[in-house]
């Protein structure tokens, strides 16, 4: 309930990004692409997030085709560029881990970050890759597959003369770092086109997450820098569901309380778990014990017509 | 090469770090003017041997990879000679491999097996392995494989074919993919990681003046792999005090309907193998001491026949004849010595144990008989005898890190193995299958296929598997080459020899099944390797009579 109140409290500042958090991540930004360093866990997690986004979008394409056969054909024709033709925004792109993958899958991708050094690192890294920097002849037909901008979701929303909107908005591992989750989520939601997708990944506020992400990851194993996480900022899945149904009206047929039982065409929650023995992250099996008690993904579809 | 950031870009970079106003940056604003002579690739494979060609083929035959990935292969030799290779029917190249059913299934799945000339492939149906000291023998056949796998018919243990036949087949399959660049007759002069802010991608300078920049550099370039050197990957292992002599042998055709059989006898100097290629030809792989191998390069058919048949004490006499003669021993002298040794062992001239073909016996090649021996070799294909040293080696890792990032090793660049189990090429093909699967998964997730995260599943799939096979084969080699008396006595008395041979069998049969059967066969193999250690234990038990010193010596002998 604590967070629910926070979600509802409006803030005066123009941006929800926390200045000390921005500075903290700026200092780390040189390490973004060290796959064995501070962000090793994010690198390992990335394939799961990308796979989830890809599969969800492809499933929607299949579901909405006039016939299942046509749906399969559309998906097949997309081949290795399943996100072709989609405008994608990644809010809090960091070093560009997610953006690069989404751009390679064909999405016209814009990454934004409140830290200018993150944006510089992300831009520099993408420039090393001829398939992302558009310097190979083969990618000439798709100029600028990937752009970065030093801004926040709120500023982006306020900027353009025409209100910028995206087919897909992602914000991965950001929600737990912002000061005003309600404003932040509202700005992300406003950046989604009607019928578009919003993907979030974050950490639930539970004793388990306190233990795994702070006690273990920061204090004992030293996998991430101390001070990376603030447990009180974590958001529970039920709070997200409540916000997207009660406040935004995206989830129109809220199930009775159980976040794991959402209308399949409107929203979904999936847990993510790290398997140390396999060295990789997986989507937790649906209904696994404590599935949503630590890292989880949230997907919601914006209604095609305003509610 | 002007791959470091130009001054204009450095200015950009400075502006970035002080940027305070929101600005849109695209990767292109950073892109350096790349000199026109630098070609960009997603995958560059160094080495046009079976592993390198199979990798190029596997990558190209995956649609998700082909649609997203540019591929080049560099080979110092002339690939046109391999593509146009032909040999008169009935004669064979001396580099031959046993392709397990799993490997064959993989080659089939990438569309290459259809291009392997069928008439030059022999289906191995039966295998005979025995100990040179005790004559303890083990047989295994394709029918047994069927019962092991418990599903469907497996008509052969493996396919025997020339490496060139496989390489030519792979090249013909690659004709289907003109976008794969095959750069042959060109050497890699130098490999460097880019300097500065360009990300450290491997950049290759070729002997024809070209410069290639690649997202992923794969070393399929053999034991002395330049890619491995560039990646800074160290190799663990040692040279065996053993050379392999290979040759193509001719013999009379067997009775019609005789299953095509491979034979391997473990001599104290190393195993000698007869690997059938057709009804009248077979490949020899004779692993032995280097000085013997040198003398055996002028070998005679009788000597090979004797090596499968004569007791070890007489083999030692033959070695002496071979080594002591100042001038080259003539075939007649060798035949005379063998005849004399046979007489002393009471071997009848026309029995299957006789190595000398009796002129008037209308020889049926020696198949059958009370002791199952390979057909008598009547001639050696001129020019087919060759020798090479054997070594065990295993790269410490398969993917490079730090300054050697964006690299992966496959095949002999990653590991070399004693040929006694015939697994070298198959291990390389399994690497190729795992790496191409890993890359296919990665491109479908939009990953950077040169990144460590994308490549990690590859060593996870292969490293331990290869290690198990390398160490099992290594243990067998050592067990059989030891001359330490208690161990040899235990072997000659037949003590636990069957156990040891079971382990030989397991190693040989490993991966003999198809696809999903691999794991159950592996269990059998693992049990076999257990057998080896049991054998070692029993040898130790024998030594216990000799005292603790003896046991320590055995352990040292086996550990050597």
mmCIF file of N, CA and C in Angstrom, chain A residues 185-186 189-190 198 242-251 303 307:
data_model
loop_
_atom_site.group_PDB
_atom_site.id
_atom_site.type_symbol
_atom_site.label_atom_id
_atom_site.label_comp_id
_atom_site.label_asym_id
_atom_site.label_seq_id
_atom_site.Cartn_x
_atom_site.Cartn_y
_atom_site.Cartn_z
ATOM 1 N N UNK A 185 5.285 6.259 -15.039
ATOM 2 C CA UNK A 185 4.491 5.280 -15.788
ATOM 3 C C UNK A 185 3.492 5.991 -16.699
ATOM 4 N N UNK A 186 2.930 7.098 -16.206
ATOM 5 C CA UNK A 186 1.970 7.836 -17.010
ATOM 6 C C UNK A 186 2.651 8.381 -18.281
ATOM 7 N N UNK A 189 3.254 5.574 -20.628
ATOM 8 C CA UNK A 189 1.980 5.144 -21.211
ATOM 9 C C UNK A 189 1.542 6.114 -22.304
ATOM 10 N N UNK A 190 1.745 7.425 -22.071
ATOM 11 C CA UNK A 190 1.339 8.423 -23.056
ATOM 12 C C UNK A 190 2.158 8.321 -24.332
ATOM 13 N N UNK A 198 3.506 -1.821 -24.129
ATOM 14 C CA UNK A 198 4.439 -1.304 -23.119
ATOM 15 C C UNK A 198 5.068 -2.496 -22.398
ATOM 16 N N UNK A 242 -2.792 -2.761 -10.528
ATOM 17 C CA UNK A 242 -3.803 -1.835 -10.024
ATOM 18 C C UNK A 242 -3.718 -0.494 -10.758
ATOM 19 N N UNK A 243 -2.478 -0.021 -10.945
ATOM 20 C CA UNK A 243 -2.286 1.266 -11.621
ATOM 21 C C UNK A 243 -2.778 1.203 -13.065
ATOM 22 N N UNK A 244 -2.448 0.130 -13.765
ATOM 23 C CA UNK A 244 -2.824 0.051 -15.175
ATOM 24 C C UNK A 244 -4.311 -0.252 -15.369
ATOM 25 N N UNK A 245 -4.983 -0.774 -14.346
ATOM 26 C CA UNK A 245 -6.420 -0.956 -14.500
ATOM 27 C C UNK A 245 -7.183 0.248 -13.939
ATOM 28 N N UNK A 246 -6.888 0.632 -12.687
ATOM 29 C CA UNK A 246 -7.663 1.698 -12.055
ATOM 30 C C UNK A 246 -7.314 3.073 -12.603
ATOM 31 N N UNK A 247 -6.007 3.330 -12.777
ATOM 32 C CA UNK A 247 -5.597 4.684 -13.156
ATOM 33 C C UNK A 247 -5.607 4.891 -14.665
ATOM 34 N N UNK A 248 -5.097 3.929 -15.413
ATOM 35 C CA UNK A 248 -4.959 4.119 -16.856
ATOM 36 C C UNK A 248 -6.073 3.449 -17.651
ATOM 37 N N UNK A 249 -6.725 2.510 -17.038
ATOM 38 C CA UNK A 249 -7.811 1.835 -17.734
ATOM 39 C C UNK A 249 -7.345 0.936 -18.871
ATOM 40 N N UNK A 250 -6.075 0.521 -18.842
ATOM 41 C CA UNK A 250 -5.580 -0.368 -19.902
ATOM 42 C C UNK A 250 -6.090 -1.790 -19.707
ATOM 43 N N UNK A 251 -6.204 -2.175 -18.453
ATOM 44 C CA UNK A 251 -6.683 -3.534 -18.189
ATOM 45 C C UNK A 251 -8.154 -3.384 -17.835
ATOM 46 N N UNK A 303 -5.225 0.244 -25.043
ATOM 47 C CA UNK A 303 -6.462 0.025 -25.818
ATOM 48 C C UNK A 303 -6.426 0.829 -27.123
ATOM 49 N N UNK A 307 -10.313 4.861 -23.407
ATOM 50 C CA UNK A 307 -11.339 4.336 -22.496
ATOM 51 C C UNK A 307 -12.149 5.469 -21.911
#
